[in-house]
Amino acid sequence: MFSCTVNSNDSSSFEINEDNKYEKISLNLIIDSPKRYDSIDLKTSGIFVFEYENVALYKDKISALLNDRKNAIWVEFNSSSSYKSSELKKLNNRRVFLVGRFNSKRKGHLSKYKGQLNTNEILLK
């Protein structure tokens, strides 16, 4: 299993606490009812896309290929991460698990997504 963790001094960023319990929630459920999962610490999986103005988790490969943002959530990483571009590009279009806090009010770039997952951890099977 591969794990990326971002350490941050930025108080607005989300930090993983090993004592936190994360609810495993299907990305389909989050996309169908984003308000229901607002402010919940969760673990979900999908197709990770890391492109210019499109950093998101899509429910399936077809949605990712078509940039179907109604079937995706925006992924927000700590902006000071030194490996962000080099490491995350390697994960482009791969199925990953993300751990973080979901925010249904934030909709990502141009407010086109179903919500935003604030994360600093990616897990691969």
PDB file of C-alpha atoms in Angstrom:
ATOM      1  CA  MET A   1       0.000   0.000   0.000  1.00  0.00           C
ATOM      2  CA  PHE A   2       1.290   3.487  -0.917  1.00  0.00           C
ATOM      3  CA  SER A   3       0.516   6.447   1.301  1.00  0.00           C
ATOM      4  CA  CYS A   4       1.115  10.153   0.713  1.00  0.00           C
ATOM      5  CA  THR A   5       0.824  12.422   3.712  1.00  0.00           C
ATOM      6  CA  VAL A   6       1.074  16.187   3.707  1.00  0.00           C
ATOM      7  CA  ASN A   7       2.292  17.950   6.835  1.00  0.00           C
ATOM      8  CA  SER A   8       1.136  21.504   7.202  1.00  0.00           C
ATOM      9  CA  ASN A   9       1.587  24.543   9.375  1.00  0.00           C
ATOM     10  CA  ASP A  10      -1.361  26.181   7.636  1.00  0.00           C
ATOM     11  CA  SER A  11      -4.210  26.271  10.160  1.00  0.00           C
ATOM     12  CA  SER A  12      -6.829  26.241   7.397  1.00  0.00           C
ATOM     13  CA  SER A  13      -5.656  22.891   6.064  1.00  0.00           C
ATOM     14  CA  PHE A  14      -7.020  19.523   7.067  1.00  0.00           C
ATOM     15  CA  GLU A  15      -4.712  17.294   9.096  1.00  0.00           C
ATOM     16  CA  ILE A  16      -5.017  13.549   9.531  1.00  0.00           C
ATOM     17  CA  ASN A  17      -5.128  12.422  13.136  1.00  0.00           C
ATOM     18  CA  GLU A  18      -4.418   8.725  13.664  1.00  0.00           C
ATOM     19  CA  ASP A  19      -7.041   8.633  16.427  1.00  0.00           C
ATOM     20  CA  ASN A  20      -9.790   9.798  14.056  1.00  0.00           C
ATOM     21  CA  LYS A  21     -12.246   7.215  12.857  1.00  0.00           C
ATOM     22  CA  TYR A  22     -13.220   7.591   9.240  1.00  0.00           C
ATOM     23  CA  GLU A  23     -16.512   6.382   7.905  1.00  0.00           C
ATOM     24  CA  LYS A  24     -16.090   4.458   4.649  1.00  0.00           C
ATOM     25  CA  ILE A  25     -18.658   5.954   2.265  1.00  0.00           C
ATOM     26  CA  SER A  26     -19.276   5.160  -1.390  1.00  0.00           C
ATOM     27  CA  LEU A  27     -18.467   8.025  -3.736  1.00  0.00           C
ATOM     28  CA  ASN A  28     -21.844   7.403  -5.411  1.00  0.00           C
ATOM     29  CA  LEU A  29     -23.615   8.152  -2.112  1.00  0.00           C
ATOM     30  CA  ILE A  30     -21.584  11.326  -1.606  1.00  0.00           C
ATOM     31  CA  ILE A  31     -22.366  12.506  -5.143  1.00  0.00           C
ATOM     32  CA  ASP A  32     -26.083  11.683  -4.784  1.00  0.00           C
ATOM     33  CA  SER A  33     -26.493  13.422  -1.388  1.00  0.00           C
ATOM     34  CA  PRO A  34     -23.575  15.792  -0.766  1.00  0.00           C
ATOM     35  CA  LYS A  35     -25.275  17.783   2.027  1.00  0.00           C
ATOM     36  CA  ARG A  36     -25.808  14.589   4.014  1.00  0.00           C
ATOM     37  CA  TYR A  37     -22.033  14.070   4.271  1.00  0.00           C
ATOM     38  CA  ASP A  38     -21.035  17.684   4.960  1.00  0.00           C
ATOM     39  CA  SER A  39     -18.271  18.019   7.594  1.00  0.00           C
ATOM     40  CA  ILE A  40     -17.886  14.242   7.936  1.00  0.00           C
ATOM     41  CA  ASP A  41     -14.451  12.623   8.153  1.00  0.00           C
ATOM     42  CA  LEU A  42     -14.587   9.874   5.576  1.00  0.00           C
ATOM     43  CA  LYS A  43     -12.740   7.437   3.368  1.00  0.00           C
ATOM     44  CA  THR A  44     -13.904   6.983  -0.212  1.00  0.00           C
ATOM     45  CA  SER A  45     -12.556   5.659  -3.472  1.00  0.00           C
ATOM     46  CA  GLY A  46     -12.742   6.656  -7.095  1.00  0.00           C
ATOM     47  CA  ILE A  47     -10.688   7.544 -10.143  1.00  0.00           C
ATOM     48  CA  PHE A  48      -8.207  10.252  -9.198  1.00  0.00           C
ATOM     49  CA  VAL A  49      -7.532  12.928 -11.806  1.00  0.00           C
ATOM     50  CA  PHE A  50      -4.682  15.406 -11.398  1.00  0.00           C
ATOM     51  CA  GLU A  51      -4.746  17.937 -14.232  1.00  0.00           C
ATOM     52  CA  TYR A  52      -4.700  21.698 -14.611  1.00  0.00           C
ATOM     53  CA  GLU A  53      -7.965  23.038 -13.107  1.00  0.00           C
ATOM     54  CA  ASN A  54      -9.202  19.467 -12.613  1.00  0.00           C
ATOM     55  CA  VAL A  55      -8.030  17.829  -9.388  1.00  0.00           C
ATOM     56  CA  ALA A  56     -10.863  15.497  -8.564  1.00  0.00           C
ATOM     57  CA  LEU A  57     -12.138  12.081  -7.634  1.00  0.00           C
ATOM     58  CA  TYR A  58     -14.530  10.651 -10.236  1.00  0.00           C
ATOM     59  CA  LYS A  59     -16.957   7.809  -9.637  1.00  0.00           C
ATOM     60  CA  ASP A  60     -15.756   5.836 -12.684  1.00  0.00           C
ATOM     61  CA  LYS A  61     -13.294   5.892 -15.601  1.00  0.00           C
ATOM     62  CA  ILE A  62     -15.888   7.017 -18.150  1.00  0.00           C
ATOM     63  CA  SER A  63     -16.830  10.045 -16.035  1.00  0.00           C
ATOM     64  CA  ALA A  64     -13.132  10.869 -15.651  1.00  0.00           C
ATOM     65  CA  LEU A  65     -12.442  10.576 -19.388  1.00  0.00           C
ATOM     66  CA  LEU A  66     -15.432  12.795 -20.200  1.00  0.00           C
ATOM     67  CA  ASN A  67     -14.638  15.277 -17.400  1.00  0.00           C
ATOM     68  CA  ASP A  68     -18.203  14.732 -16.179  1.00  0.00           C
ATOM     69  CA  ARG A  69     -17.910  16.903 -13.082  1.00  0.00           C
ATOM     70  CA  LYS A  70     -21.427  16.151 -11.887  1.00  0.00           C
ATOM     71  CA  ASN A  71     -20.005  12.681 -11.133  1.00  0.00           C
ATOM     72  CA  ALA A  72     -16.992  13.966  -9.198  1.00  0.00           C
ATOM     73  CA  ILE A  73     -15.819  15.767  -6.094  1.00  0.00           C
ATOM     74  CA  TRP A  74     -13.018  18.316  -6.017  1.00  0.00           C
ATOM     75  CA  VAL A  75      -9.896  17.256  -4.092  1.00  0.00           C
ATOM     76  CA  GLU A  76      -8.069  19.926  -2.102  1.00  0.00           C
ATOM     77  CA  PHE A  77      -4.475  19.267  -0.987  1.00  0.00           C
ATOM     78  CA  ASN A  78      -2.199  21.485   1.051  1.00  0.00           C
ATOM     79  CA  SER A  79      -0.715  23.964  -1.426  1.00  0.00           C
ATOM     80  CA  SER A  80       2.736  23.949   0.210  1.00  0.00           C
ATOM     81  CA  SER A  81       3.337  20.264  -0.520  1.00  0.00           C
ATOM     82  CA  SER A  82       6.670  19.868  -2.322  1.00  0.00           C
ATOM     83  CA  TYR A  83       5.751  16.576  -3.998  1.00  0.00           C
ATOM     84  CA  LYS A  84       2.336  17.634  -5.177  1.00  0.00           C
ATOM     85  CA  SER A  85       3.017  17.818  -8.899  1.00  0.00           C
ATOM     86  CA  SER A  86       5.591  15.070  -9.255  1.00  0.00           C
ATOM     87  CA  GLU A  87       3.946  12.454  -7.029  1.00  0.00           C
ATOM     88  CA  LEU A  88       0.303  13.162  -7.778  1.00  0.00           C
ATOM     89  CA  LYS A  89       0.797  13.133 -11.560  1.00  0.00           C
ATOM     90  CA  LYS A  90       1.881   9.500 -11.217  1.00  0.00           C
ATOM     91  CA  LEU A  91      -1.532   8.691  -9.737  1.00  0.00           C
ATOM     92  CA  ASN A  92      -3.509  10.326 -12.551  1.00  0.00           C
ATOM     93  CA  ASN A  93      -6.420   8.158 -13.760  1.00  0.00           C
ATOM     94  CA  ARG A  94      -5.827   5.490 -11.115  1.00  0.00           C
ATOM     95  CA  ARG A  95      -8.292   4.175  -8.556  1.00  0.00           C
ATOM     96  CA  VAL A  96      -7.331   5.447  -5.109  1.00  0.00           C
ATOM     97  CA  PHE A  97      -8.769   5.763  -1.630  1.00  0.00           C
ATOM     98  CA  LEU A  98      -8.832   9.263  -0.162  1.00  0.00           C
ATOM     99  CA  VAL A  99      -9.211  10.068   3.507  1.00  0.00           C
ATOM    100  CA  GLY A 100     -10.424  13.498   4.558  1.00  0.00           C
ATOM    101  CA  ARG A 101     -13.224  15.841   5.540  1.00  0.00           C
ATOM    102  CA  PHE A 102     -15.990  16.462   3.016  1.00  0.00           C
ATOM    103  CA  ASN A 103     -17.372  19.969   2.470  1.00  0.00           C
ATOM    104  CA  SER A 104     -20.608  20.147   0.472  1.00  0.00           C
ATOM    105  CA  LYS A 105     -20.532  23.961   0.306  1.00  0.00           C
ATOM    106  CA  ARG A 106     -17.216  24.170  -1.544  1.00  0.00           C
ATOM    107  CA  LYS A 107     -17.616  23.006  -5.143  1.00  0.00           C
ATOM    108  CA  GLY A 108     -14.088  23.241  -6.546  1.00  0.00           C
ATOM    109  CA  HIS A 109     -12.975  24.984  -9.718  1.00  0.00           C
ATOM    110  CA  LEU A 110     -15.783  27.145 -11.153  1.00  0.00           C
ATOM    111  CA  SER A 111     -18.159  25.474  -8.643  1.00  0.00           C
ATOM    112  CA  LYS A 112     -18.710  22.571 -11.063  1.00  0.00           C
ATOM    113  CA  TYR A 113     -18.217  19.644  -8.662  1.00  0.00           C
ATOM    114  CA  LYS A 114     -20.541  18.003  -6.104  1.00  0.00           C
ATOM    115  CA  GLY A 115     -18.381  19.140  -3.193  1.00  0.00           C
ATOM    116  CA  GLN A 116     -14.816  19.201  -1.948  1.00  0.00           C
ATOM    117  CA  LEU A 117     -12.745  16.679  -0.040  1.00  0.00           C
ATOM    118  CA  ASN A 118     -10.006  18.271   2.061  1.00  0.00           C
ATOM    119  CA  THR A 119      -7.323  15.625   2.280  1.00  0.00           C
ATOM    120  CA  ASN A 120      -3.695  14.927   2.964  1.00  0.00           C
ATOM    121  CA  GLU A 121      -3.704  11.181   2.514  1.00  0.00           C
ATOM    122  CA  ILE A 122      -3.989   8.949  -0.548  1.00  0.00           C
ATOM    123  CA  LEU A 123      -4.061   5.177  -0.225  1.00  0.00           C
ATOM    124  CA  LEU A 124      -3.562   2.691  -3.044  1.00  0.00           C
ATOM    125  CA  LYS A 125      -4.542  -0.957  -2.887  1.00  0.00           C
TER     126      LYS A 125
END
